[in-house]
Amino acid sequence: MDWKIAFEIAGLLGGVATVLAFFLGPALYLGAKIDSFHKDIQGEMKDFHTRLLKIEERNRGK
């Protein structure tokens, strides 16, 4: 195998890696953002539920 073919193969693999990074990078970033929002929403729901239980407990005593 001469060096010209080796450089062509390396260039081709570099191009494929660039295309994959270009398309997969944003998808992975958005997936992480969705997971983060999901955790935030779950935390807010738990907080709301806790506050609701405290209000119900306080109203039972009246």
PDB file of N, CA and C in Angstrom:
ATOM      1  N   MET A   1       0.868  -1.165   0.000  1.00  0.00           N
ATOM      2  CA  MET A   1       0.000   0.000   0.000  1.00  0.00           C
ATOM      3  C   MET A   1       0.919   1.233   0.000  1.00  0.00           C
ATOM      4  N   ASP A   2       0.687   2.092  -0.957  1.00  0.00           N
ATOM      5  CA  ASP A   2       1.524   3.289  -0.953  1.00  0.00           C
ATOM      6  C   ASP A   2       0.855   4.403  -0.159  1.00  0.00           C
ATOM      7  N   TRP A   3       1.608   5.456   0.079  1.00  0.00           N
ATOM      8  CA  TRP A   3       1.162   6.533   0.968  1.00  0.00           C
ATOM      9  C   TRP A   3      -0.036   7.289   0.424  1.00  0.00           C
ATOM     10  N   LYS A   4      -0.172   7.370  -0.888  1.00  0.00           N
ATOM     11  CA  LYS A   4      -1.296   8.107  -1.475  1.00  0.00           C
ATOM     12  C   LYS A   4      -2.620   7.451  -1.086  1.00  0.00           C
ATOM     13  N   ILE A   5      -2.682   6.142  -1.183  1.00  0.00           N
ATOM     14  CA  ILE A   5      -3.906   5.419  -0.828  1.00  0.00           C
ATOM     15  C   ILE A   5      -4.172   5.546   0.672  1.00  0.00           C
ATOM     16  N   ALA A   6      -3.128   5.467   1.485  1.00  0.00           N
ATOM     17  CA  ALA A   6      -3.292   5.592   2.935  1.00  0.00           C
ATOM     18  C   ALA A   6      -3.850   6.966   3.297  1.00  0.00           C
ATOM     19  N   PHE A   7      -3.339   8.026   2.639  1.00  0.00           N
ATOM     20  CA  PHE A   7      -3.847   9.371   2.918  1.00  0.00           C
ATOM     21  C   PHE A   7      -5.283   9.546   2.432  1.00  0.00           C
ATOM     22  N   GLU A   8      -5.629   8.911   1.313  1.00  0.00           N
ATOM     23  CA  GLU A   8      -7.008   8.988   0.818  1.00  0.00           C
ATOM     24  C   GLU A   8      -7.970   8.295   1.781  1.00  0.00           C
ATOM     25  N   ILE A   9      -7.569   7.148   2.298  1.00  0.00           N
ATOM     26  CA  ILE A   9      -8.408   6.429   3.264  1.00  0.00           C
ATOM     27  C   ILE A   9      -8.536   7.236   4.553  1.00  0.00           C
ATOM     28  N   ALA A  10      -7.432   7.827   5.011  1.00  0.00           N
ATOM     29  CA  ALA A  10      -7.480   8.646   6.226  1.00  0.00           C
ATOM     30  C   ALA A  10      -8.387   9.857   6.020  1.00  0.00           C
ATOM     31  N   GLY A  11      -8.322  10.471   4.846  1.00  0.00           N
ATOM     32  CA  GLY A  11      -9.194  11.610   4.540  1.00  0.00           C
ATOM     33  C   GLY A  11     -10.651  11.204   4.500  1.00  0.00           C
ATOM     34  N   LEU A  12     -10.921  10.045   3.916  1.00  0.00           N
ATOM     35  CA  LEU A  12     -12.292   9.544   3.850  1.00  0.00           C
ATOM     36  C   LEU A  12     -12.834   9.262   5.249  1.00  0.00           C
ATOM     37  N   LEU A  13     -12.038   8.620   6.088  1.00  0.00           N
ATOM     38  CA  LEU A  13     -12.471   8.347   7.460  1.00  0.00           C
ATOM     39  C   LEU A  13     -12.663   9.639   8.246  1.00  0.00           C
ATOM     40  N   GLY A  14     -11.804  10.613   8.020  1.00  0.00           N
ATOM     41  CA  GLY A  14     -11.962  11.913   8.671  1.00  0.00           C
ATOM     42  C   GLY A  14     -13.245  12.602   8.236  1.00  0.00           C
ATOM     43  N   GLY A  15     -13.571  12.506   6.953  1.00  0.00           N
ATOM     44  CA  GLY A  15     -14.818  13.092   6.452  1.00  0.00           C
ATOM     45  C   GLY A  15     -16.037  12.418   7.045  1.00  0.00           C
ATOM     46  N   VAL A  16     -16.005  11.103   7.132  1.00  0.00           N
ATOM     47  CA  VAL A  16     -17.123  10.362   7.721  1.00  0.00           C
ATOM     48  C   VAL A  16     -17.287  10.743   9.191  1.00  0.00           C
ATOM     49  N   ALA A  17     -16.177  10.859   9.912  1.00  0.00           N
ATOM     50  CA  ALA A  17     -16.250  11.246  11.325  1.00  0.00           C
ATOM     51  C   ALA A  17     -16.812  12.657  11.474  1.00  0.00           C
ATOM     52  N   THR A  18     -16.442  13.557  10.565  1.00  0.00           N
ATOM     53  CA  THR A  18     -16.957  14.929  10.618  1.00  0.00           C
ATOM     54  C   THR A  18     -18.459  14.959  10.384  1.00  0.00           C
ATOM     55  N   VAL A  19     -18.928  14.220   9.399  1.00  0.00           N
ATOM     56  CA  VAL A  19     -20.364  14.180   9.101  1.00  0.00           C
ATOM     57  C   VAL A  19     -21.132  13.579  10.274  1.00  0.00           C
ATOM     58  N   LEU A  20     -20.626  12.498  10.843  1.00  0.00           N
ATOM     59  CA  LEU A  20     -21.295  11.887  11.993  1.00  0.00           C
ATOM     60  C   LEU A  20     -21.344  12.846  13.174  1.00  0.00           C
ATOM     61  N   ALA A  21     -20.249  13.544  13.433  1.00  0.00           N
ATOM     62  CA  ALA A  21     -20.226  14.499  14.545  1.00  0.00           C
ATOM     63  C   ALA A  21     -21.205  15.637  14.292  1.00  0.00           C
ATOM     64  N   PHE A  22     -21.309  16.069  13.036  1.00  0.00           N
ATOM     65  CA  PHE A  22     -22.201  17.176  12.695  1.00  0.00           C
ATOM     66  C   PHE A  22     -23.659  16.803  12.935  1.00  0.00           C
ATOM     67  N   PHE A  23     -24.035  15.576  12.599  1.00  0.00           N
ATOM     68  CA  PHE A  23     -25.432  15.169  12.742  1.00  0.00           C
ATOM     69  C   PHE A  23     -25.757  14.597  14.119  1.00  0.00           C
ATOM     70  N   LEU A  24     -24.826  13.905  14.740  1.00  0.00           N
ATOM     71  CA  LEU A  24     -25.106  13.280  16.031  1.00  0.00           C
ATOM     72  C   LEU A  24     -24.908  14.232  17.204  1.00  0.00           C
ATOM     73  N   GLY A  25     -24.035  15.202  17.072  1.00  0.00           N
ATOM     74  CA  GLY A  25     -23.769  16.149  18.155  1.00  0.00           C
ATOM     75  C   GLY A  25     -25.014  16.873  18.631  1.00  0.00           C
ATOM     76  N   PRO A  26     -25.749  17.545  17.735  1.00  0.00           N
ATOM     77  CA  PRO A  26     -26.967  18.248  18.179  1.00  0.00           C
ATOM     78  C   PRO A  26     -28.023  17.305  18.751  1.00  0.00           C
ATOM     79  N   ALA A  27     -28.136  16.106  18.192  1.00  0.00           N
ATOM     80  CA  ALA A  27     -29.129  15.156  18.701  1.00  0.00           C
ATOM     81  C   ALA A  27     -28.791  14.747  20.129  1.00  0.00           C
ATOM     82  N   LEU A  28     -27.526  14.492  20.398  1.00  0.00           N
ATOM     83  CA  LEU A  28     -27.125  14.124  21.757  1.00  0.00           C
ATOM     84  C   LEU A  28     -27.303  15.292  22.710  1.00  0.00           C
ATOM     85  N   TYR A  29     -27.015  16.510  22.237  1.00  0.00           N
ATOM     86  CA  TYR A  29     -27.189  17.702  23.073  1.00  0.00           C
ATOM     87  C   TYR A  29     -28.660  17.888  23.425  1.00  0.00           C
ATOM     88  N   LEU A  30     -29.543  17.740  22.432  1.00  0.00           N
ATOM     89  CA  LEU A  30     -30.974  17.903  22.699  1.00  0.00           C
ATOM     90  C   LEU A  30     -31.488  16.807  23.621  1.00  0.00           C
ATOM     91  N   GLY A  31     -30.975  15.600  23.469  1.00  0.00           N
ATOM     92  CA  GLY A  31     -31.371  14.520  24.365  1.00  0.00           C
ATOM     93  C   GLY A  31     -31.004  14.826  25.806  1.00  0.00           C
ATOM     94  N   ALA A  32     -29.828  15.392  26.005  1.00  0.00           N
ATOM     95  CA  ALA A  32     -29.408  15.758  27.359  1.00  0.00           C
ATOM     96  C   ALA A  32     -30.275  16.883  27.910  1.00  0.00           C
ATOM     97  N   LYS A  33     -30.640  17.843  27.055  1.00  0.00           N
ATOM     98  CA  LYS A  33     -31.493  18.947  27.500  1.00  0.00           C
ATOM     99  C   LYS A  33     -32.878  18.422  27.886  1.00  0.00           C
ATOM    100  N   ILE A  34     -33.411  17.496  27.115  1.00  0.00           N
ATOM    101  CA  ILE A  34     -34.728  16.933  27.418  1.00  0.00           C
ATOM    102  C   ILE A  34     -34.683  16.200  28.756  1.00  0.00           C
ATOM    103  N   ASP A  35     -33.621  15.432  28.991  1.00  0.00           N
ATOM    104  CA  ASP A  35     -33.480  14.742  30.281  1.00  0.00           C
ATOM    105  C   ASP A  35     -33.407  15.736  31.434  1.00  0.00           C
ATOM    106  N   SER A  36     -32.697  16.834  31.222  1.00  0.00           N
ATOM    107  CA  SER A  36     -32.578  17.857  32.260  1.00  0.00           C
ATOM    108  C   SER A  36     -33.938  18.487  32.557  1.00  0.00           C
ATOM    109  N   PHE A  37     -34.686  18.820  31.500  1.00  0.00           N
ATOM    110  CA  PHE A  37     -36.014  19.399  31.694  1.00  0.00           C
ATOM    111  C   PHE A  37     -36.944  18.414  32.390  1.00  0.00           C
ATOM    112  N   HIS A  38     -36.832  17.141  32.048  1.00  0.00           N
ATOM    113  CA  HIS A  38     -37.664  16.110  32.664  1.00  0.00           C
ATOM    114  C   HIS A  38     -37.399  16.042  34.167  1.00  0.00           C
ATOM    115  N   LYS A  39     -36.129  16.079  34.551  1.00  0.00           N
ATOM    116  CA  LYS A  39     -35.780  16.053  35.980  1.00  0.00           C
ATOM    117  C   LYS A  39     -36.286  17.307  36.682  1.00  0.00           C
ATOM    118  N   ASP A  40     -36.174  18.461  36.016  1.00  0.00           N
ATOM    119  CA  ASP A  40     -36.677  19.709  36.609  1.00  0.00           C
ATOM    120  C   ASP A  40     -38.183  19.644  36.820  1.00  0.00           C
ATOM    121  N   ILE A  41     -38.895  19.123  35.836  1.00  0.00           N
ATOM    122  CA  ILE A  41     -40.355  19.031  35.936  1.00  0.00           C
ATOM    123  C   ILE A  41     -40.744  18.069  37.049  1.00  0.00           C
ATOM    124  N   GLN A  42     -40.043  16.942  37.159  1.00  0.00           N
ATOM    125  CA  GLN A  42     -40.336  16.002  38.240  1.00  0.00           C
ATOM    126  C   GLN A  42     -40.098  16.644  39.601  1.00  0.00           C
ATOM    127  N   GLY A  43     -39.036  17.421  39.727  1.00  0.00           N
ATOM    128  CA  GLY A  43     -38.764  18.119  40.982  1.00  0.00           C
ATOM    129  C   GLY A  43     -39.854  19.113  41.323  1.00  0.00           C
ATOM    130  N   GLU A  44     -40.323  19.856  40.315  1.00  0.00           N
ATOM    131  CA  GLU A  44     -41.410  20.814  40.539  1.00  0.00           C
ATOM    132  C   GLU A  44     -42.697  20.102  40.944  1.00  0.00           C
ATOM    133  N   MET A  45     -42.970  18.945  40.330  1.00  0.00           N
ATOM    134  CA  MET A  45     -44.178  18.193  40.675  1.00  0.00           C
ATOM    135  C   MET A  45     -44.110  17.691  42.118  1.00  0.00           C
ATOM    136  N   LYS A  46     -42.943  17.206  42.534  1.00  0.00           N
ATOM    137  CA  LYS A  46     -42.789  16.745  43.918  1.00  0.00           C
ATOM    138  C   LYS A  46     -42.956  17.902  44.890  1.00  0.00           C
ATOM    139  N   ASP A  47     -42.385  19.059  44.552  1.00  0.00           N
ATOM    140  CA  ASP A  47     -42.511  20.239  45.401  1.00  0.00           C
ATOM    141  C   ASP A  47     -43.967  20.671  45.509  1.00  0.00           C
ATOM    142  N   PHE A  48     -44.676  20.684  44.380  1.00  0.00           N
ATOM    143  CA  PHE A  48     -46.087  21.063  44.384  1.00  0.00           C
ATOM    144  C   PHE A  48     -46.903  20.092  45.227  1.00  0.00           C
ATOM    145  N   HIS A  49     -46.614  18.798  45.078  1.00  0.00           N
ATOM    146  CA  HIS A  49     -47.343  17.781  45.830  1.00  0.00           C
ATOM    147  C   HIS A  49     -47.113  17.961  47.333  1.00  0.00           C
ATOM    148  N   THR A  50     -45.877  18.237  47.711  1.00  0.00           N
ATOM    149  CA  THR A  50     -45.564  18.460  49.127  1.00  0.00           C
ATOM    150  C   THR A  50     -46.319  19.664  49.667  1.00  0.00           C
ATOM    151  N   ARG A  51     -46.332  20.753  48.905  1.00  0.00           N
ATOM    152  CA  ARG A  51     -47.052  21.949  49.355  1.00  0.00           C
ATOM    153  C   ARG A  51     -48.550  21.686  49.433  1.00  0.00           C
ATOM    154  N   LEU A  52     -49.078  20.923  48.490  1.00  0.00           N
ATOM    155  CA  LEU A  52     -50.501  20.595  48.499  1.00  0.00           C
ATOM    156  C   LEU A  52     -50.859  19.759  49.724  1.00  0.00           C
ATOM    157  N   LEU A  53     -50.017  18.790  50.066  1.00  0.00           N
ATOM    158  CA  LEU A  53     -50.270  17.975  51.257  1.00  0.00           C
ATOM    159  C   LEU A  53     -50.244  18.821  52.525  1.00  0.00           C
ATOM    160  N   LYS A  54     -49.332  19.784  52.608  1.00  0.00           N
ATOM    161  CA  LYS A  54     -49.274  20.668  53.777  1.00  0.00           C
ATOM    162  C   LYS A  54     -50.541  21.513  53.878  1.00  0.00           C
ATOM    163  N   ILE A  55     -51.028  22.008  52.751  1.00  0.00           N
ATOM    164  CA  ILE A  55     -52.261  22.808  52.760  1.00  0.00           C
ATOM    165  C   ILE A  55     -53.443  21.954  53.189  1.00  0.00           C
ATOM    166  N   GLU A  56     -53.532  20.721  52.666  1.00  0.00           N
ATOM    167  CA  GLU A  56     -54.626  19.828  53.047  1.00  0.00           C
ATOM    168  C   GLU A  56     -54.559  19.499  54.536  1.00  0.00           C
ATOM    169  N   GLU A  57     -53.374  19.250  55.050  1.00  0.00           N
ATOM    170  CA  GLU A  57     -53.207  18.944  56.475  1.00  0.00           C
ATOM    171  C   GLU A  57     -53.640  20.134  57.326  1.00  0.00           C
ATOM    172  N   ARG A  58     -53.269  21.322  56.912  1.00  0.00           N
ATOM    173  CA  ARG A  58     -53.635  22.527  57.649  1.00  0.00           C
ATOM    174  C   ARG A  58     -55.148  22.742  57.612  1.00  0.00           C
ATOM    175  N   ASN A  59     -55.784  22.439  56.485  1.00  0.00           N
ATOM    176  CA  ASN A  59     -57.231  22.634  56.361  1.00  0.00           C
ATOM    177  C   ASN A  59     -58.028  21.573  57.116  1.00  0.00           C
ATOM    178  N   ARG A  60     -57.452  20.405  57.350  1.00  0.00           N
ATOM    179  CA  ARG A  60     -58.152  19.369  58.122  1.00  0.00           C
ATOM    180  C   ARG A  60     -58.325  19.795  59.573  1.00  0.00           C
ATOM    181  N   GLY A  61     -57.373  20.544  60.071  1.00  0.00           N
ATOM    182  CA  GLY A  61     -57.428  20.973  61.462  1.00  0.00           C
ATOM    183  C   GLY A  61     -58.475  22.048  61.716  1.00  0.00           C
ATOM    184  N   LYS A  62     -58.957  22.695  60.674  1.00  0.00           N
ATOM    185  CA  LYS A  62     -59.936  23.794  60.863  1.00  0.00           C
ATOM    186  C   LYS A  62     -61.336  23.274  61.011  1.00  0.00           C
TER     187      LYS A  62
END
